[in-house]
């Protein structure tokens, strides 16, 4: 089946630093999604990308849908302590309903 | 606006006991509904999805089953729980098969 390789697995940064994480796949996806999950909660959608090359921002977050449709990245600028959580990428390929999730990036922000 | 409710938040059940987790969606009709399981390794695994009342598709053979008795109600069940059924269960919904799912707050199930 389709797999997503998400990196890094974890990040420890200082408040104010910028963050970058990415997902790659050997398969083509039609939709890329980025979620954030806080402890004990369900994932919350941050950004949805629907077109190759699309660059979308949501506040301090920016994500891009790779031109090859096999990758996506998420950047967080000027991190703050409330950015702490696990960030997941997810891709939707040729088979509907079946989102493929990355294993997540655990972000820790030191004040 | 649409909201999704999932309960209970936590559950501790003995091995061999039955399970019923419920999820309801408000503010929309005919949603696509999903059950995911999240193991300690963080990955989310799709267990079941439904595009309409009484229609259930299973992604992974397992000790669990799902039902959709009403348009906006999705239930995850088991007749006899196994230790390996422990995990974090998430209900999700979307407006269309290609729409991004919105997740419930999850149920932490511990089988002892």
PDB file of C-alpha atoms in Angstrom:
ATOM      1  CA  UNK A   1       0.000   0.000   0.000  1.00  0.00           C
ATOM      2  CA  UNK A   2       0.881   3.658  -0.069  1.00  0.00           C
ATOM      3  CA  UNK A   3       3.304   4.922   2.550  1.00  0.00           C
ATOM      4  CA  UNK A   4       4.349   8.337   3.719  1.00  0.00           C
ATOM      5  CA  UNK A   5       7.768   9.051   5.142  1.00  0.00           C
ATOM      6  CA  UNK A   6       7.540  11.958   7.541  1.00  0.00           C
ATOM      7  CA  UNK A   7      10.598  13.636   8.979  1.00  0.00           C
ATOM      8  CA  UNK A   8      11.932  14.503  11.363  1.00  0.00           C
ATOM      9  CA  UNK A   9      10.365  12.209  13.939  1.00  0.00           C
ATOM     10  CA  UNK A  10      10.896  14.806  16.650  1.00  0.00           C
ATOM     11  CA  UNK A  11      12.220  18.318  17.069  1.00  0.00           C
ATOM     12  CA  UNK A  12      13.347  20.278  20.112  1.00  0.00           C
ATOM     13  CA  UNK A  13      13.560  23.994  19.430  1.00  0.00           C
ATOM     14  CA  UNK A  14      13.710  27.309  21.213  1.00  0.00           C
ATOM     15  CA  UNK A  15      10.802  29.695  21.206  1.00  0.00           C
ATOM     16  CA  UNK A  16      11.061  32.073  18.265  1.00  0.00           C
ATOM     17  CA  UNK A  17      12.808  29.622  15.946  1.00  0.00           C
ATOM     18  CA  UNK A  18      11.374  28.533  12.621  1.00  0.00           C
ATOM     19  CA  UNK A  19      10.427  24.900  12.039  1.00  0.00           C
ATOM     20  CA  UNK A  20      10.297  22.804   8.912  1.00  0.00           C
ATOM     21  CA  UNK A  21       8.999  19.272   8.452  1.00  0.00           C
ATOM     22  CA  UNK A  22       8.185  17.264   5.372  1.00  0.00           C
ATOM     23  CA  UNK A  23       6.575  14.178   3.972  1.00  0.00           C
ATOM     24  CA  UNK A  24       7.621  12.162   0.968  1.00  0.00           C
ATOM     25  CA  UNK A  25       6.163   9.200  -0.828  1.00  0.00           C
ATOM     26  CA  UNK A  26       6.884   6.958  -3.761  1.00  0.00           C
ATOM     27  CA  UNK A  27       3.217   7.314  -4.739  1.00  0.00           C
ATOM     28  CA  UNK A  28       1.360  10.267  -6.200  1.00  0.00           C
ATOM     29  CA  UNK A  29      -1.264  11.970  -4.059  1.00  0.00           C
ATOM     30  CA  UNK A  30      -4.142  14.211  -5.136  1.00  0.00           C
ATOM     31  CA  UNK A  31      -4.568  15.904  -1.776  1.00  0.00           C
ATOM     32  CA  UNK A  32      -2.142  16.691   1.024  1.00  0.00           C
ATOM     33  CA  UNK A  33      -3.334  17.509   4.520  1.00  0.00           C
ATOM     34  CA  UNK A  34      -1.519  18.702   7.608  1.00  0.00           C
ATOM     35  CA  UNK A  35      -2.930  18.061  11.096  1.00  0.00           C
ATOM     36  CA  UNK A  36      -1.835  18.939  14.619  1.00  0.00           C
ATOM     37  CA  UNK A  37      -2.608  16.703  17.569  1.00  0.00           C
ATOM     38  CA  UNK A  38      -2.296  17.690  21.206  1.00  0.00           C
ATOM     39  CA  UNK A  39      -2.114  15.097  24.014  1.00  0.00           C
ATOM     40  CA  UNK A  40      -5.380  13.238  24.566  1.00  0.00           C
ATOM     41  CA  UNK A  41      -7.131  15.000  21.702  1.00  0.00           C
ATOM     42  CA  UNK A  42      -8.028  14.217  18.119  1.00  0.00           C
ATOM     43  CA  UNK A  43      -6.025  15.715  15.244  1.00  0.00           C
ATOM     44  CA  UNK A  44      -7.064  19.169  14.089  1.00  0.00           C
ATOM     45  CA  UNK A  45      -6.780  20.136  10.442  1.00  0.00           C
ATOM     46  CA  UNK A  46      -4.272  22.935   9.844  1.00  0.00           C
ATOM     47  CA  UNK A  47      -3.926  23.157   6.076  1.00  0.00           C
ATOM     48  CA  UNK A  48      -5.379  21.345   3.065  1.00  0.00           C
ATOM     49  CA  UNK A  49      -3.627  21.324  -0.327  1.00  0.00           C
ATOM     50  CA  UNK A  50      -5.361  20.259  -3.521  1.00  0.00           C
ATOM     51  CA  UNK A  51      -3.118  21.257  -6.432  1.00  0.00           C
ATOM     52  CA  UNK A  52       0.479  20.462  -7.297  1.00  0.00           C
ATOM     53  CA  UNK A  53       2.652  23.466  -6.531  1.00  0.00           C
ATOM     54  CA  UNK A  54       0.038  25.029  -4.266  1.00  0.00           C
ATOM     55  CA  UNK A  55       1.446  27.115  -1.423  1.00  0.00           C
ATOM     56  CA  UNK A  56      -0.983  27.893   1.378  1.00  0.00           C
ATOM     57  CA  UNK A  57      -0.617  29.808   4.625  1.00  0.00           C
ATOM     58  CA  UNK A  58      -2.568  29.725   7.847  1.00  0.00           C
ATOM     59  CA  UNK A  59      -1.174  32.358  10.181  1.00  0.00           C
ATOM     60  CA  UNK A  60       2.420  31.413  10.980  1.00  0.00           C
ATOM     61  CA  UNK A  61       2.022  28.101   9.158  1.00  0.00           C
ATOM     62  CA  UNK A  62       2.858  27.586   5.496  1.00  0.00           C
ATOM     63  CA  UNK A  63       2.536  24.350   3.555  1.00  0.00           C
ATOM     64  CA  UNK A  64       3.247  23.388  -0.023  1.00  0.00           C
ATOM     65  CA  UNK A  65       2.059  20.622  -2.304  1.00  0.00           C
ATOM     66  CA  UNK A  66       5.113  19.384  -4.178  1.00  0.00           C
ATOM     67  CA  UNK A  67       5.277  19.707  -7.949  1.00  0.00           C
ATOM     68  CA  UNK A  68       5.837  15.968  -8.343  1.00  0.00           C
ATOM     69  CA  UNK A  69       2.746  15.348  -6.129  1.00  0.00           C
ATOM     70  CA  UNK A  70       4.897  13.005  -4.076  1.00  0.00           C
ATOM     71  CA  UNK A  71       5.851  15.352  -1.284  1.00  0.00           C
ATOM     72  CA  UNK A  72       4.750  18.214   0.927  1.00  0.00           C
ATOM     73  CA  UNK A  73       6.317  20.388   3.581  1.00  0.00           C
ATOM     74  CA  UNK A  74       5.050  22.399   6.520  1.00  0.00           C
ATOM     75  CA  UNK A  75       6.847  25.410   7.929  1.00  0.00           C
ATOM     76  CA  UNK A  76       6.111  27.144  11.208  1.00  0.00           C
ATOM     77  CA  UNK A  77       7.610  30.569  11.681  1.00  0.00           C
ATOM     78  CA  UNK A  78       8.505  32.203  14.983  1.00  0.00           C
ATOM     79  CA  UNK A  79       7.439  29.214  17.103  1.00  0.00           C
ATOM     80  CA  UNK A  80       5.660  29.723  20.402  1.00  0.00           C
ATOM     81  CA  UNK A  81       5.096  27.299  23.313  1.00  0.00           C
ATOM     82  CA  UNK A  82       1.530  26.493  22.201  1.00  0.00           C
ATOM     83  CA  UNK A  83       2.899  25.052  18.960  1.00  0.00           C
ATOM     84  CA  UNK A  84       3.858  21.963  20.955  1.00  0.00           C
ATOM     85  CA  UNK A  85       2.212  18.804  19.681  1.00  0.00           C
ATOM     86  CA  UNK A  86       2.441  16.102  17.057  1.00  0.00           C
ATOM     87  CA  UNK A  87       2.131  17.224  13.447  1.00  0.00           C
ATOM     88  CA  UNK A  88       0.850  14.735  10.898  1.00  0.00           C
ATOM     89  CA  UNK A  89       0.864  14.821   7.157  1.00  0.00           C
ATOM     90  CA  UNK A  90      -1.768  12.844   5.301  1.00  0.00           C
ATOM     91  CA  UNK A  91      -2.255  12.107   1.652  1.00  0.00           C
ATOM     92  CA  UNK A  92      -5.239  11.071  -0.396  1.00  0.00           C
ATOM     93  CA  UNK A  93      -4.412   9.149  -3.533  1.00  0.00           C
ATOM     94  CA  UNK A  94      -6.330   7.533  -6.302  1.00  0.00           C
ATOM     95  CA  UNK A  95      -8.510   5.522  -3.941  1.00  0.00           C
ATOM     96  CA  UNK A  96     -11.007   7.729  -2.149  1.00  0.00           C
ATOM     97  CA  UNK A  97     -11.647   7.529   1.606  1.00  0.00           C
ATOM     98  CA  UNK A  98      -8.258   6.019   2.261  1.00  0.00           C
ATOM     99  CA  UNK A  99      -6.096   8.701   3.745  1.00  0.00           C
ATOM    100  CA  UNK A 100      -2.520   7.638   4.303  1.00  0.00           C
ATOM    101  CA  UNK A 101      -0.944   9.209   7.379  1.00  0.00           C
ATOM    102  CA  UNK A 102       2.669   9.879   8.168  1.00  0.00           C
ATOM    103  CA  UNK A 103       3.919   8.778  11.583  1.00  0.00           C
ATOM    104  CA  UNK A 104       4.053  12.328  12.852  1.00  0.00           C
ATOM    105  CA  UNK A 105       6.621  14.876  13.993  1.00  0.00           C
ATOM    106  CA  UNK A 106       6.715  15.553  17.723  1.00  0.00           C
ATOM    107  CA  UNK A 107       7.474  19.232  18.271  1.00  0.00           C
ATOM    108  CA  UNK A 108       8.735  20.544  21.591  1.00  0.00           C
ATOM    109  CA  UNK A 109       9.223  24.275  22.050  1.00  0.00           C
ATOM    110  CA  UNK A 110      11.363  25.490  24.931  1.00  0.00           C
ATOM    111  CA  UNK A 111      10.317  28.903  26.258  1.00  0.00           C
TER     112      UNK A 111
ATOM    113  CA  UNK B   1     -21.406  24.541  11.788  1.00  0.00           C
ATOM    114  CA  UNK B   2     -20.686  20.870  11.992  1.00  0.00           C
ATOM    115  CA  UNK B   3     -19.576  19.196  15.184  1.00  0.00           C
ATOM    116  CA  UNK B   4     -18.586  15.651  16.041  1.00  0.00           C
ATOM    117  CA  UNK B   5     -19.124  14.039  19.412  1.00  0.00           C
ATOM    118  CA  UNK B   6     -17.396  10.899  20.566  1.00  0.00           C
ATOM    119  CA  UNK B   7     -17.738   9.098  23.885  1.00  0.00           C
ATOM    120  CA  UNK B   8     -16.598   7.938  26.315  1.00  0.00           C
ATOM    121  CA  UNK B   9     -13.283   9.760  26.585  1.00  0.00           C
ATOM    122  CA  UNK B  10     -11.622   6.923  28.475  1.00  0.00           C
ATOM    123  CA  UNK B  11     -12.558   3.314  29.035  1.00  0.00           C
ATOM    124  CA  UNK B  12     -10.968   0.437  30.921  1.00  0.00           C
ATOM    125  CA  UNK B  13     -12.388  -2.941  30.047  1.00  0.00           C
ATOM    126  CA  UNK B  14     -11.429  -6.503  30.984  1.00  0.00           C
ATOM    127  CA  UNK B  15     -10.353  -8.996  28.360  1.00  0.00           C
ATOM    128  CA  UNK B  16     -13.340 -10.814  26.923  1.00  0.00           C
ATOM    129  CA  UNK B  17     -15.827  -8.061  27.664  1.00  0.00           C
ATOM    130  CA  UNK B  18     -17.897  -6.349  24.947  1.00  0.00           C
ATOM    131  CA  UNK B  19     -17.237  -2.879  23.585  1.00  0.00           C
ATOM    132  CA  UNK B  20     -19.417  -0.120  22.229  1.00  0.00           C
ATOM    133  CA  UNK B  21     -18.055   3.281  21.268  1.00  0.00           C
ATOM    134  CA  UNK B  22     -20.409   5.853  19.833  1.00  0.00           C
ATOM    135  CA  UNK B  23     -19.913   8.817  17.562  1.00  0.00           C
ATOM    136  CA  UNK B  24     -22.433  11.346  16.309  1.00  0.00           C
ATOM    137  CA  UNK B  25     -22.146  14.243  13.886  1.00  0.00           C
ATOM    138  CA  UNK B  26     -24.297  17.355  14.021  1.00  0.00           C
ATOM    139  CA  UNK B  27     -24.941  20.094  11.519  1.00  0.00           C
ATOM    140  CA  UNK B  28     -24.746  18.072   8.324  1.00  0.00           C
ATOM    141  CA  UNK B  29     -26.488  15.222   6.564  1.00  0.00           C
ATOM    142  CA  UNK B  30     -25.133  12.119   4.849  1.00  0.00           C
ATOM    143  CA  UNK B  31     -21.546  12.557   6.024  1.00  0.00           C
ATOM    144  CA  UNK B  32     -18.794  10.096   5.284  1.00  0.00           C
ATOM    145  CA  UNK B  33     -17.839   8.540   8.606  1.00  0.00           C
ATOM    146  CA  UNK B  34     -14.614   6.854   9.700  1.00  0.00           C
ATOM    147  CA  UNK B  35     -13.131   4.949  12.626  1.00  0.00           C
ATOM    148  CA  UNK B  36      -9.368   5.176  13.107  1.00  0.00           C
ATOM    149  CA  UNK B  37      -7.091   3.595  15.695  1.00  0.00           C
ATOM    150  CA  UNK B  38      -3.926   5.280  16.867  1.00  0.00           C
ATOM    151  CA  UNK B  39      -1.341   3.044  18.463  1.00  0.00           C
ATOM    152  CA  UNK B  40       1.431   4.186  20.758  1.00  0.00           C
ATOM    153  CA  UNK B  41       3.682   4.536  17.738  1.00  0.00           C
ATOM    154  CA  UNK B  42       1.546   7.516  16.688  1.00  0.00           C
ATOM    155  CA  UNK B  43       0.403   6.307  13.283  1.00  0.00           C
ATOM    156  CA  UNK B  44      -3.303   6.434  12.467  1.00  0.00           C
ATOM    157  CA  UNK B  45      -4.842   3.332  10.969  1.00  0.00           C
ATOM    158  CA  UNK B  46      -8.183   3.403   9.184  1.00  0.00           C
ATOM    159  CA  UNK B  47     -10.453   0.669  10.550  1.00  0.00           C
ATOM    160  CA  UNK B  48     -13.850   1.328   8.963  1.00  0.00           C
ATOM    161  CA  UNK B  49     -15.570   3.865   6.781  1.00  0.00           C
ATOM    162  CA  UNK B  50     -19.173   4.435   5.782  1.00  0.00           C
ATOM    163  CA  UNK B  51     -20.753   6.475   3.011  1.00  0.00           C
ATOM    164  CA  UNK B  52     -24.335   5.959   4.154  1.00  0.00           C
ATOM    165  CA  UNK B  53     -26.757   4.284   6.539  1.00  0.00           C
ATOM    166  CA  UNK B  54     -26.082   0.588   6.843  1.00  0.00           C
ATOM    167  CA  UNK B  55     -23.041   0.734   4.561  1.00  0.00           C
ATOM    168  CA  UNK B  56     -19.747  -0.267   6.193  1.00  0.00           C
ATOM    169  CA  UNK B  57     -16.390  -0.962   4.606  1.00  0.00           C
ATOM    170  CA  UNK B  58     -13.699  -2.670   6.639  1.00  0.00           C
ATOM    171  CA  UNK B  59     -10.074  -1.885   6.009  1.00  0.00           C
ATOM    172  CA  UNK B  60      -8.364  -4.259   8.396  1.00  0.00           C
ATOM    173  CA  UNK B  61      -9.508  -7.716   9.504  1.00  0.00           C
ATOM    174  CA  UNK B  62      -9.808  -7.617  13.248  1.00  0.00           C
ATOM    175  CA  UNK B  63     -11.792  -8.256  16.361  1.00  0.00           C
ATOM    176  CA  UNK B  64     -13.923  -5.156  15.823  1.00  0.00           C
ATOM    177  CA  UNK B  65     -17.031  -4.276  13.860  1.00  0.00           C
ATOM    178  CA  UNK B  66     -18.828  -1.057  12.972  1.00  0.00           C
ATOM    179  CA  UNK B  67     -22.418  -0.104  12.382  1.00  0.00           C
ATOM    180  CA  UNK B  68     -24.270   2.954  11.164  1.00  0.00           C
ATOM    181  CA  UNK B  69     -27.852   2.690  12.381  1.00  0.00           C
ATOM    182  CA  UNK B  70     -28.665   6.331  11.633  1.00  0.00           C
ATOM    183  CA  UNK B  71     -27.341   8.893   9.164  1.00  0.00           C
ATOM    184  CA  UNK B  72     -25.155  10.698  11.661  1.00  0.00           C
ATOM    185  CA  UNK B  73     -24.379   7.895  14.103  1.00  0.00           C
ATOM    186  CA  UNK B  74     -21.398   5.567  13.866  1.00  0.00           C
ATOM    187  CA  UNK B  75     -20.727   2.792  16.373  1.00  0.00           C
ATOM    188  CA  UNK B  76     -17.600   0.708  16.941  1.00  0.00           C
ATOM    189  CA  UNK B  77     -18.164  -2.624  18.656  1.00  0.00           C
ATOM    190  CA  UNK B  78     -16.570  -5.805  19.788  1.00  0.00           C
ATOM    191  CA  UNK B  79     -18.114  -8.936  21.255  1.00  0.00           C
ATOM    192  CA  UNK B  80     -14.972  -9.943  23.144  1.00  0.00           C
ATOM    193  CA  UNK B  81     -12.086  -7.553  23.659  1.00  0.00           C
ATOM    194  CA  UNK B  82      -8.467  -8.641  23.351  1.00  0.00           C
ATOM    195  CA  UNK B  83      -5.458  -7.058  24.998  1.00  0.00           C
ATOM    196  CA  UNK B  84      -4.306  -5.967  21.573  1.00  0.00           C
ATOM    197  CA  UNK B  85      -7.465  -3.865  21.146  1.00  0.00           C
ATOM    198  CA  UNK B  86      -6.046  -1.267  23.514  1.00  0.00           C
ATOM    199  CA  UNK B  87      -5.414   2.065  21.869  1.00  0.00           C
ATOM    200  CA  UNK B  88      -6.762   5.489  21.044  1.00  0.00           C
ATOM    201  CA  UNK B  89      -9.861   5.325  18.857  1.00  0.00           C
ATOM    202  CA  UNK B  90     -10.855   8.270  16.746  1.00  0.00           C
ATOM    203  CA  UNK B  91     -14.081   8.908  14.902  1.00  0.00           C
ATOM    204  CA  UNK B  92     -13.964  11.254  11.926  1.00  0.00           C
ATOM    205  CA  UNK B  93     -16.287  12.677   9.308  1.00  0.00           C
ATOM    206  CA  UNK B  94     -16.084  14.406   5.959  1.00  0.00           C
ATOM    207  CA  UNK B  95     -18.519  16.020   3.554  1.00  0.00           C
ATOM    208  CA  UNK B  96     -17.235  14.036   0.601  1.00  0.00           C
ATOM    209  CA  UNK B  97     -14.865  11.156  -0.133  1.00  0.00           C
ATOM    210  CA  UNK B  98     -12.154  13.631  -1.083  1.00  0.00           C
ATOM    211  CA  UNK B  99     -12.854  16.094   1.700  1.00  0.00           C
ATOM    212  CA  UNK B 100     -10.475  16.412   4.651  1.00  0.00           C
ATOM    213  CA  UNK B 101     -11.791  14.512   7.679  1.00  0.00           C
ATOM    214  CA  UNK B 102     -12.587  16.284  10.924  1.00  0.00           C
ATOM    215  CA  UNK B 103     -11.804  14.221  14.000  1.00  0.00           C
ATOM    216  CA  UNK B 104     -13.557  13.676  17.291  1.00  0.00           C
ATOM    217  CA  UNK B 105     -11.731  13.982  20.585  1.00  0.00           C
ATOM    218  CA  UNK B 106     -11.000  10.272  20.792  1.00  0.00           C
ATOM    219  CA  UNK B 107     -11.533   7.402  23.225  1.00  0.00           C
ATOM    220  CA  UNK B 108      -8.601   5.964  25.143  1.00  0.00           C
ATOM    221  CA  UNK B 109      -9.364   2.242  25.503  1.00  0.00           C
ATOM    222  CA  UNK B 110      -7.315   0.110  27.871  1.00  0.00           C
ATOM    223  CA  UNK B 111      -8.017  -3.604  27.913  1.00  0.00           C
ATOM    224  CA  UNK B 112      -6.784  -5.275  31.099  1.00  0.00           C
TER     225      UNK B 112
END
